[in-house]
Coordinates of C-alpha atoms in Angstrom, one line a residue:
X623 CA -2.2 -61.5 -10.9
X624 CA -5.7 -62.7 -10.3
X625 CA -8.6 -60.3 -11.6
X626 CA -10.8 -59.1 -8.5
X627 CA -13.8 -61.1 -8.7
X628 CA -17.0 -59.6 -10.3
X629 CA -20.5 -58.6 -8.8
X630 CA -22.1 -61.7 -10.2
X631 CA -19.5 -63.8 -9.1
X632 CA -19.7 -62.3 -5.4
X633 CA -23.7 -62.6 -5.7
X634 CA -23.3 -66.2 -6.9
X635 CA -20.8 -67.5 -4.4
X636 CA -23.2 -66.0 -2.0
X637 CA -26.6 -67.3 -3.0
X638 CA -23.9 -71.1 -3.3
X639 CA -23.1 -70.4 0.2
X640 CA -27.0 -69.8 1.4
X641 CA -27.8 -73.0 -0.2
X642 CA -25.0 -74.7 0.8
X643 CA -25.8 -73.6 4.8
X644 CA -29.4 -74.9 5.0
X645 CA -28.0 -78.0 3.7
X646 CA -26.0 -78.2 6.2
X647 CA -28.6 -79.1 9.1
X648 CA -29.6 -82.2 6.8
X649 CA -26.1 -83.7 5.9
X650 CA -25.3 -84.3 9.7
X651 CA -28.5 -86.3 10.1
X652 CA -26.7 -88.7 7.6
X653 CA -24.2 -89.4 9.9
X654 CA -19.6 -88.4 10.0
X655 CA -18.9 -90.4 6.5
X656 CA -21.7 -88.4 4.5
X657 CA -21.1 -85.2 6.2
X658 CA -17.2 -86.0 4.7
X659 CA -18.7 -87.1 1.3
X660 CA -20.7 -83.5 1.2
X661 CA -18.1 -81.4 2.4
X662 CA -16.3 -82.9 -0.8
X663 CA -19.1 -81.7 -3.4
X664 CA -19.4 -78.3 -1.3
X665 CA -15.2 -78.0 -2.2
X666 CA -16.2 -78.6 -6.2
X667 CA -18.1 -75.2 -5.8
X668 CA -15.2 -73.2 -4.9
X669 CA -13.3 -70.7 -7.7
X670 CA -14.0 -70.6 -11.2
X671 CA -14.6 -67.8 -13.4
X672 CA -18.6 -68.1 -13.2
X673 CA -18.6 -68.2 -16.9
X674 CA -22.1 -69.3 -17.1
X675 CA -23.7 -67.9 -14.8
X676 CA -22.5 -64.6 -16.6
X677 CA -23.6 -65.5 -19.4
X678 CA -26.9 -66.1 -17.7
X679 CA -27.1 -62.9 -16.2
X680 CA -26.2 -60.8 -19.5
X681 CA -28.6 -62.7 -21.1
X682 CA -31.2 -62.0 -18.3
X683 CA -30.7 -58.3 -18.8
X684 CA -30.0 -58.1 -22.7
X685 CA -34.3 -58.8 -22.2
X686 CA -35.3 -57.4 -19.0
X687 CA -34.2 -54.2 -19.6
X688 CA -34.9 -53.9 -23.2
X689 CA -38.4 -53.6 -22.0
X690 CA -37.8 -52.1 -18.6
X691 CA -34.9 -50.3 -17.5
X692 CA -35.3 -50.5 -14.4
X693 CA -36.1 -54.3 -13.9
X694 CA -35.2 -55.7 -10.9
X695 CA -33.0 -58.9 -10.3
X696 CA -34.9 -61.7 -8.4
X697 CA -34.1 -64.3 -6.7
X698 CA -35.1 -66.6 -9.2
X699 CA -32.2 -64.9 -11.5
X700 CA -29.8 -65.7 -8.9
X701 CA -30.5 -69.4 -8.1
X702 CA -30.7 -70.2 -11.7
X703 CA -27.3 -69.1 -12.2
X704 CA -26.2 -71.0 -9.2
X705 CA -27.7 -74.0 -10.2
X706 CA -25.5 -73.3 -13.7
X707 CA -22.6 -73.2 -11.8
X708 CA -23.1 -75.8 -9.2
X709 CA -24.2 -78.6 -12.7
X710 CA -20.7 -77.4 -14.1
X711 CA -19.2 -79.3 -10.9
X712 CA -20.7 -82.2 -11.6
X713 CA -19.6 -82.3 -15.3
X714 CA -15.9 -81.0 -14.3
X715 CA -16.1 -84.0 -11.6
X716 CA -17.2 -86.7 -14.2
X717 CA -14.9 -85.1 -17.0
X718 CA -11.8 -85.4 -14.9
X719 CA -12.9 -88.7 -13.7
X720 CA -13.3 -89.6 -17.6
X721 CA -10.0 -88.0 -18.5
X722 CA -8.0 -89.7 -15.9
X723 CA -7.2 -86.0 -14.7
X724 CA -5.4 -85.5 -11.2
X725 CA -5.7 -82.1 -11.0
X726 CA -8.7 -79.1 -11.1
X727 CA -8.3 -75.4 -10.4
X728 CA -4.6 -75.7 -9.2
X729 CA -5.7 -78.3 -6.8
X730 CA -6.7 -82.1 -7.0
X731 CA -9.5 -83.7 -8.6
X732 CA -12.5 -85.2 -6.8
X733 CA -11.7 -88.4 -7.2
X734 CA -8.2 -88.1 -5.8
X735 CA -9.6 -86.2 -3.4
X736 CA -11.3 -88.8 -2.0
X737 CA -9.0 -91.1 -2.5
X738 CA -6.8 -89.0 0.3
X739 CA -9.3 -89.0 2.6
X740 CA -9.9 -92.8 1.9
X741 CA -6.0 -93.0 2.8
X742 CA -6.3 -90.6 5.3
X743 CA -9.2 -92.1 7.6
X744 CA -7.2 -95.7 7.5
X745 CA -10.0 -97.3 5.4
X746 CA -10.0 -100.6 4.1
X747 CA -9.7 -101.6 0.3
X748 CA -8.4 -99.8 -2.6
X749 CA -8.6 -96.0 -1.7
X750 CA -8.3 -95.3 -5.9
X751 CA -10.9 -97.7 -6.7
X752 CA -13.1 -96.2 -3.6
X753 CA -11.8 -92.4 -4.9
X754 CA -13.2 -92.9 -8.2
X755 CA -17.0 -94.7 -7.0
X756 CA -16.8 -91.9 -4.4
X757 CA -16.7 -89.4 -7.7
X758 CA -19.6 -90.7 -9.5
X759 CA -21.6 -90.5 -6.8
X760 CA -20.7 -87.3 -5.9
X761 CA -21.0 -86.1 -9.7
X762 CA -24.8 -87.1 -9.4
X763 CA -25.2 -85.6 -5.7
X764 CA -24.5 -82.3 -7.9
X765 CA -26.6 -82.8 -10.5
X766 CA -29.1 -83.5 -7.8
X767 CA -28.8 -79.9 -6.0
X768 CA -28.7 -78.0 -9.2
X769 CA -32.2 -79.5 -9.9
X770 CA -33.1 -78.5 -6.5
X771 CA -32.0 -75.2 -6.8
X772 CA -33.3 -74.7 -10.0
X773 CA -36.8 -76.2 -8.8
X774 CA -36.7 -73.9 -5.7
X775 CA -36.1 -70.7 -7.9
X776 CA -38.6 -71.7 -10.6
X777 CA -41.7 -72.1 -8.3
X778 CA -43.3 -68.8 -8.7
X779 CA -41.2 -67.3 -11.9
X780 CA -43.6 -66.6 -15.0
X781 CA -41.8 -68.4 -17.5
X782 CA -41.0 -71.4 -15.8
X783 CA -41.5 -74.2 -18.3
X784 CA -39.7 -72.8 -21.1
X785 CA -36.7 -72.1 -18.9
X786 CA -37.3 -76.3 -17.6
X787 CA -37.4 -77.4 -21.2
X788 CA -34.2 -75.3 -22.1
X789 CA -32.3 -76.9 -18.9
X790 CA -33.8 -80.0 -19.5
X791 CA -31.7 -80.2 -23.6
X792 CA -29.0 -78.9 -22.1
X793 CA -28.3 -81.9 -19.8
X794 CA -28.9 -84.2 -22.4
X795 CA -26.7 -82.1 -24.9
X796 CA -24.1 -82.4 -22.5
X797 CA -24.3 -85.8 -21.5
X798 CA -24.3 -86.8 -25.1
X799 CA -21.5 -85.0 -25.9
X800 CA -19.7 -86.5 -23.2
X801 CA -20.3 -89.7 -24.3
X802 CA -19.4 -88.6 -28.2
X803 CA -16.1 -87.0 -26.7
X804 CA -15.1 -90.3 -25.5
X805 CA -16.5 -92.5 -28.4
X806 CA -14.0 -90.3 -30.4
X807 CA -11.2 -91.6 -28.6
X808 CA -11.5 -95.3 -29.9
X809 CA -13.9 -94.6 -33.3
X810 CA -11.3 -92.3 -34.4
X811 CA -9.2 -95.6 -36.2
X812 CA -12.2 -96.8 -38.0
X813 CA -13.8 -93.3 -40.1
X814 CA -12.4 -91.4 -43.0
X815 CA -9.4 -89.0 -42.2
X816 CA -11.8 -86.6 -44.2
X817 CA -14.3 -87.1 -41.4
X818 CA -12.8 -86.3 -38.4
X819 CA -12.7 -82.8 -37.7
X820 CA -16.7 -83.0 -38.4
X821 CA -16.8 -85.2 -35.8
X822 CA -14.6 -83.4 -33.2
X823 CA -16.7 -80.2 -33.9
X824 CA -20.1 -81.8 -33.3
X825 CA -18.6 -82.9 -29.9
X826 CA -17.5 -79.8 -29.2
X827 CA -21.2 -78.1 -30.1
X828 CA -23.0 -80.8 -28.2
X829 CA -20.3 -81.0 -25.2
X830 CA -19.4 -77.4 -24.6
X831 CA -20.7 -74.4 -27.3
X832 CA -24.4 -75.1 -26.2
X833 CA -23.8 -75.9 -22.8
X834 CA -21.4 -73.2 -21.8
X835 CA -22.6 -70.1 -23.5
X836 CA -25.8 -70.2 -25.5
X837 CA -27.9 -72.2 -23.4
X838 CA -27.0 -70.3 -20.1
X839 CA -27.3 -66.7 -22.2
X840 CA -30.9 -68.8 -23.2
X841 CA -31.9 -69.9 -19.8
X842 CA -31.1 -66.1 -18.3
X843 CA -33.5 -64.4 -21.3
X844 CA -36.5 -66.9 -21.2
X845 CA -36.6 -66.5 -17.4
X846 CA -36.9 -62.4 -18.9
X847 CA -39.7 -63.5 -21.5
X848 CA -37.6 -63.3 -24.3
X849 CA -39.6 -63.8 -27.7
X850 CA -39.0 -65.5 -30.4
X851 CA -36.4 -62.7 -32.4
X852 CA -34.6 -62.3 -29.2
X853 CA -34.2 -65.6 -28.7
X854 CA -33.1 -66.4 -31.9
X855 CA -30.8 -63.4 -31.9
X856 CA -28.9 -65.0 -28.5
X857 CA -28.7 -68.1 -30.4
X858 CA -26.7 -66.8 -33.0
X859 CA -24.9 -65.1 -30.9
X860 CA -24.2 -68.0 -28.3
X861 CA -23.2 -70.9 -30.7
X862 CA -20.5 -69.3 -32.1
X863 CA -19.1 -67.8 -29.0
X864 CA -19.4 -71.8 -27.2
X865 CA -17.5 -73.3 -30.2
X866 CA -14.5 -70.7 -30.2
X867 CA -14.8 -71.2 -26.7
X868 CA -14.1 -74.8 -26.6
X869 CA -11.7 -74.0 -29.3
X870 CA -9.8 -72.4 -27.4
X871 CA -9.7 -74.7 -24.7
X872 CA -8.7 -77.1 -26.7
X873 CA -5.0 -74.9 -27.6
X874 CA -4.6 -74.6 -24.1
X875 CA -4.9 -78.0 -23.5
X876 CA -1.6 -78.5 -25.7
X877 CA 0.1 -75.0 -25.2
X878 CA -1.3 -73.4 -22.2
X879 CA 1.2 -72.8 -19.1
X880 CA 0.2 -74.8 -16.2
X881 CA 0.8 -71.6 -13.6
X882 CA -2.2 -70.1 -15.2
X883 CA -4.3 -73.2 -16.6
X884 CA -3.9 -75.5 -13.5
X885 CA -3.6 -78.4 -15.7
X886 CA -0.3 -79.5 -16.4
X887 CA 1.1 -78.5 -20.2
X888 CA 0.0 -80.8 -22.9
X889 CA -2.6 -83.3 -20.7
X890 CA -4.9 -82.9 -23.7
X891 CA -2.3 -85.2 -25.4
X892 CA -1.6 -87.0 -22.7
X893 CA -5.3 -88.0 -22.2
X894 CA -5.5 -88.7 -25.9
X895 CA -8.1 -85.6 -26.9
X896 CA -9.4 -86.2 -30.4
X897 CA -9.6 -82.6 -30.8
X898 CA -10.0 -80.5 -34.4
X899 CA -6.6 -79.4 -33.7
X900 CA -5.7 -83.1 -33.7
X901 CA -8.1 -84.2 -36.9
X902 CA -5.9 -80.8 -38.6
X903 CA -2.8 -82.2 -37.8
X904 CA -3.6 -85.8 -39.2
X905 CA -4.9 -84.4 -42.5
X906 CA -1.4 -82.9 -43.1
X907 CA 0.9 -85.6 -41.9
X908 CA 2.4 -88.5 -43.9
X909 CA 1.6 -92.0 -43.0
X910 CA 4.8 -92.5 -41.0
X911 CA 4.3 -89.3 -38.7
X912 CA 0.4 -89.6 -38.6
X913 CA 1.8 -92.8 -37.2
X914 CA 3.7 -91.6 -34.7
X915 CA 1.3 -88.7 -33.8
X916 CA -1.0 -92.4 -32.7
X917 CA 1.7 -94.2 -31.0
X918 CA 2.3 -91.2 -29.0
X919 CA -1.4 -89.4 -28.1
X920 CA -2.8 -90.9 -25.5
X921 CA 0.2 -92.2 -23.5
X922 CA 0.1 -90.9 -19.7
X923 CA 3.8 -91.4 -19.2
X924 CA 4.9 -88.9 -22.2
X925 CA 7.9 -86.7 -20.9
X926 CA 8.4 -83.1 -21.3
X927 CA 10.5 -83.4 -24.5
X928 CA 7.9 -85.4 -26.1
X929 CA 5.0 -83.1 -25.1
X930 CA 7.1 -80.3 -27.0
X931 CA 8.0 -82.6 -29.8
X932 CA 3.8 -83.3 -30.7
X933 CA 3.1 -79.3 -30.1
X934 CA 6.1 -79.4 -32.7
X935 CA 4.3 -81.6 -35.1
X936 CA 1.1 -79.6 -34.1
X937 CA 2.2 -76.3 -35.2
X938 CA 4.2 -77.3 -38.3
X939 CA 1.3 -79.1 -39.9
X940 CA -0.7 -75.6 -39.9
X941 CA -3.4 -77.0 -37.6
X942 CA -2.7 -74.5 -34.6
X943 CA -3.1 -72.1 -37.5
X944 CA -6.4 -73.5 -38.8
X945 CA -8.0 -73.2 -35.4
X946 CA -6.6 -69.9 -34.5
X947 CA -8.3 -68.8 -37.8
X948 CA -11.2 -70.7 -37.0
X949 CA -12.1 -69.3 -33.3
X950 CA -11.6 -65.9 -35.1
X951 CA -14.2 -66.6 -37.9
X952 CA -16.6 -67.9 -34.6
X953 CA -16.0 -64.3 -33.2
X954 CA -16.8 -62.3 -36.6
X955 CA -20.0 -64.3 -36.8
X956 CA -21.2 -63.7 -33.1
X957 CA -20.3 -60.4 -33.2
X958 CA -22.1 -59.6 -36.5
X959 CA -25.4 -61.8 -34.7
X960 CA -25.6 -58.9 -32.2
X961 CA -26.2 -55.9 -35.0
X962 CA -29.4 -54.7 -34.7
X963 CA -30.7 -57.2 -32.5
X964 CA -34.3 -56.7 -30.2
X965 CA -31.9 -56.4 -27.1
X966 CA -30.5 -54.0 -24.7
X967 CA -27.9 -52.3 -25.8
X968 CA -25.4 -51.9 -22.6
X969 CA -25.8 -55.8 -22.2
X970 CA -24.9 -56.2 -26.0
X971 CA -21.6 -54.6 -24.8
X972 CA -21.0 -56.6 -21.6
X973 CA -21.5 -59.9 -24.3
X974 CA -19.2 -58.5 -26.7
X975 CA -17.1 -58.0 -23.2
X976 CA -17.6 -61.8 -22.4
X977 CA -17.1 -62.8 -25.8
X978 CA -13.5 -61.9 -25.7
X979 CA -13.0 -62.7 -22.6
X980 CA -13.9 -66.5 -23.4
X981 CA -12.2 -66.8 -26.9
X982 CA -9.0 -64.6 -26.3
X983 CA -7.2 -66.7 -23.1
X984 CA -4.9 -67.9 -21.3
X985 CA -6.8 -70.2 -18.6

């Protein structure tokens, strides 16, 4: 069953679709091939759970209406948490790209999106080679409107620069932690056993923990005024939240059931994820296993029975364990950041509401 979608999620789509319509009127002027290639970022937009721009708004009103109840929601709220959303496209377009991933949201990726329509319109060349340059560029066509949108909803708002500064770190936290993602996949054979779930944890702060909850819950409350203590306070909050987060992503990228993931069961292995649940199992395998846990990550033939044989391996080394206990002691520690913090209390419950809702999951 899907969950009926929420008030921020209709008012985000909505603001999405008012920028995407006076867009419109331009793209044409490019001429048929453009109008197809914007078409295809408009599709990235579509579904999704909103997480930031939740966050964004909770984090908005954990400020605004600590000092004023009745503070109202402007429309510089709402196209910063649309630009959120629409610079999560771009990333999920690059990162399937990366990750050699067919599928997104049930439905195909960018890039083999456009390679269909390559295919489609009779086209000359390679229509994968054309699918994949056609995702790149697309990628940076959404990086492009977020800024626009951002830009657009920042040019009256009081605290515009800190909220620029903020967005500004968290592309290049994300970027970098892209790159330190896929680093991780070939440095991996070359550092200390010791060392590696230290290393898949700082990609998974720099890649998603900052990037998906505590800069967006940031973002929302400087465009409020938050001071310093609040800020802090969402910080502590935040971090914690974004690394169970990603922690969890990362089981469901072994275990998670495609029907309710969109991504087929066990493409995390099949893409060859050094994740902490991966550096956990290595530190408990012998030297024969651990080397058939390498032979085997990574390959994008692996059947069905050998998925279930690695979540096997997986599970029986405790490492499913260690990071179930892990995204548990992430919780505890957000949750206790929120005790007596400078904010408004009914949006301290709707974070402890999205909290668990982003660590406790099944998609």
């Amino acid at each position: 069953m899907v969950p009926s979608p929420t008030p921020v999620q209709d008012a985000v789509s909505a603001r999405l679709d008012r920028f995407l319509t006076a867009l419109g009127s331009e793209s044409r002027a490019y001429g048929p091939d453009a109008e197809m290639f914007i078409r295809s970022a408009a599709a990235t937009l579509r579904g999704g759970k909103r997480l930031r721009a939740r966050f964004c708004h909770t984090g908005w009103r954990a400020v605004a209406h600590f000092s004023a109840r009745d503070a109202v929601e402007t429309d510089a709220l709402w196209d910063l948490c649309a630009a959120l959303e629409i610079f999560q496209s771009a990333a999920l377009v690059h990162d399937d790209l990366i990750d050699n991933s067919d599928t997104r949201r049930g439905g195909p990726a960018a890039h083999r999106s456009l390679e269909q329509q390559h295919r489609t319109l009779a086209w000359a060349g390679d229509a994968e080679s054309f699918g994949r340059a056609g995702a790149i560029l697309l990628g940076d066509l959404l990086v492009a409107w977020s800024d626009d949108l951002l830009e657009q909803g920042l040019a009256d708002a009081a605290h515009a620069s800190q909220v620029r500064r903020e967005y500004a770190r968290m592309r290049r936290d994300v970027t970098t932690g892209q790159f330190l993602d896929i680093a991780e996949e070939s440095a991996w054979q070359v550092n200390p056993i010791a060392e590696h779930a230290d290393r898949a944890l700082r990609v998974v702060s720099l890649k998603s923990a900052r990037y998906s909850i505590e800069q967006p819950l940031l973002l929302g409350a400087l465009l409020a005024g938050a001071d310093e203590s609040q800020q802090a306070a969402l910080r502590r909050f935040g971090h914690p939240v974004g690394m169970a987060f990603q922690l969890r992503d990362d089981v469901l990228g072994v275990f998670g059931d495609q029907s309710l993931t969109g991504k087929p069961t066990g493409d995390d292995l099949r893409e060859g994820k050094r994740t902490v649940l991966i550096a956990f199992t290595r530190e408990h395998l012998d030297a024969s296993a651990r080397r058939l846990l390498d032979e085997l990550l990574g390959d994008p033939m692996l059947s069905a029975d050998q998925v279930s044989a690695l979540q096997a391996t997986i599970t029986g080394s405790g490492a499913l364990a260690r990071v179930e206990e892990l995204i548990d002691s992430y919780a505890q520690q957000a949750d206790r950041a929120l005790s007596g913090a400078p904010l408004d209390n009914a949006a301290v419950g709707e974070l402890r509401d999205l909290a668990r809702a982003a660590t406790v999951r099944t998609a």
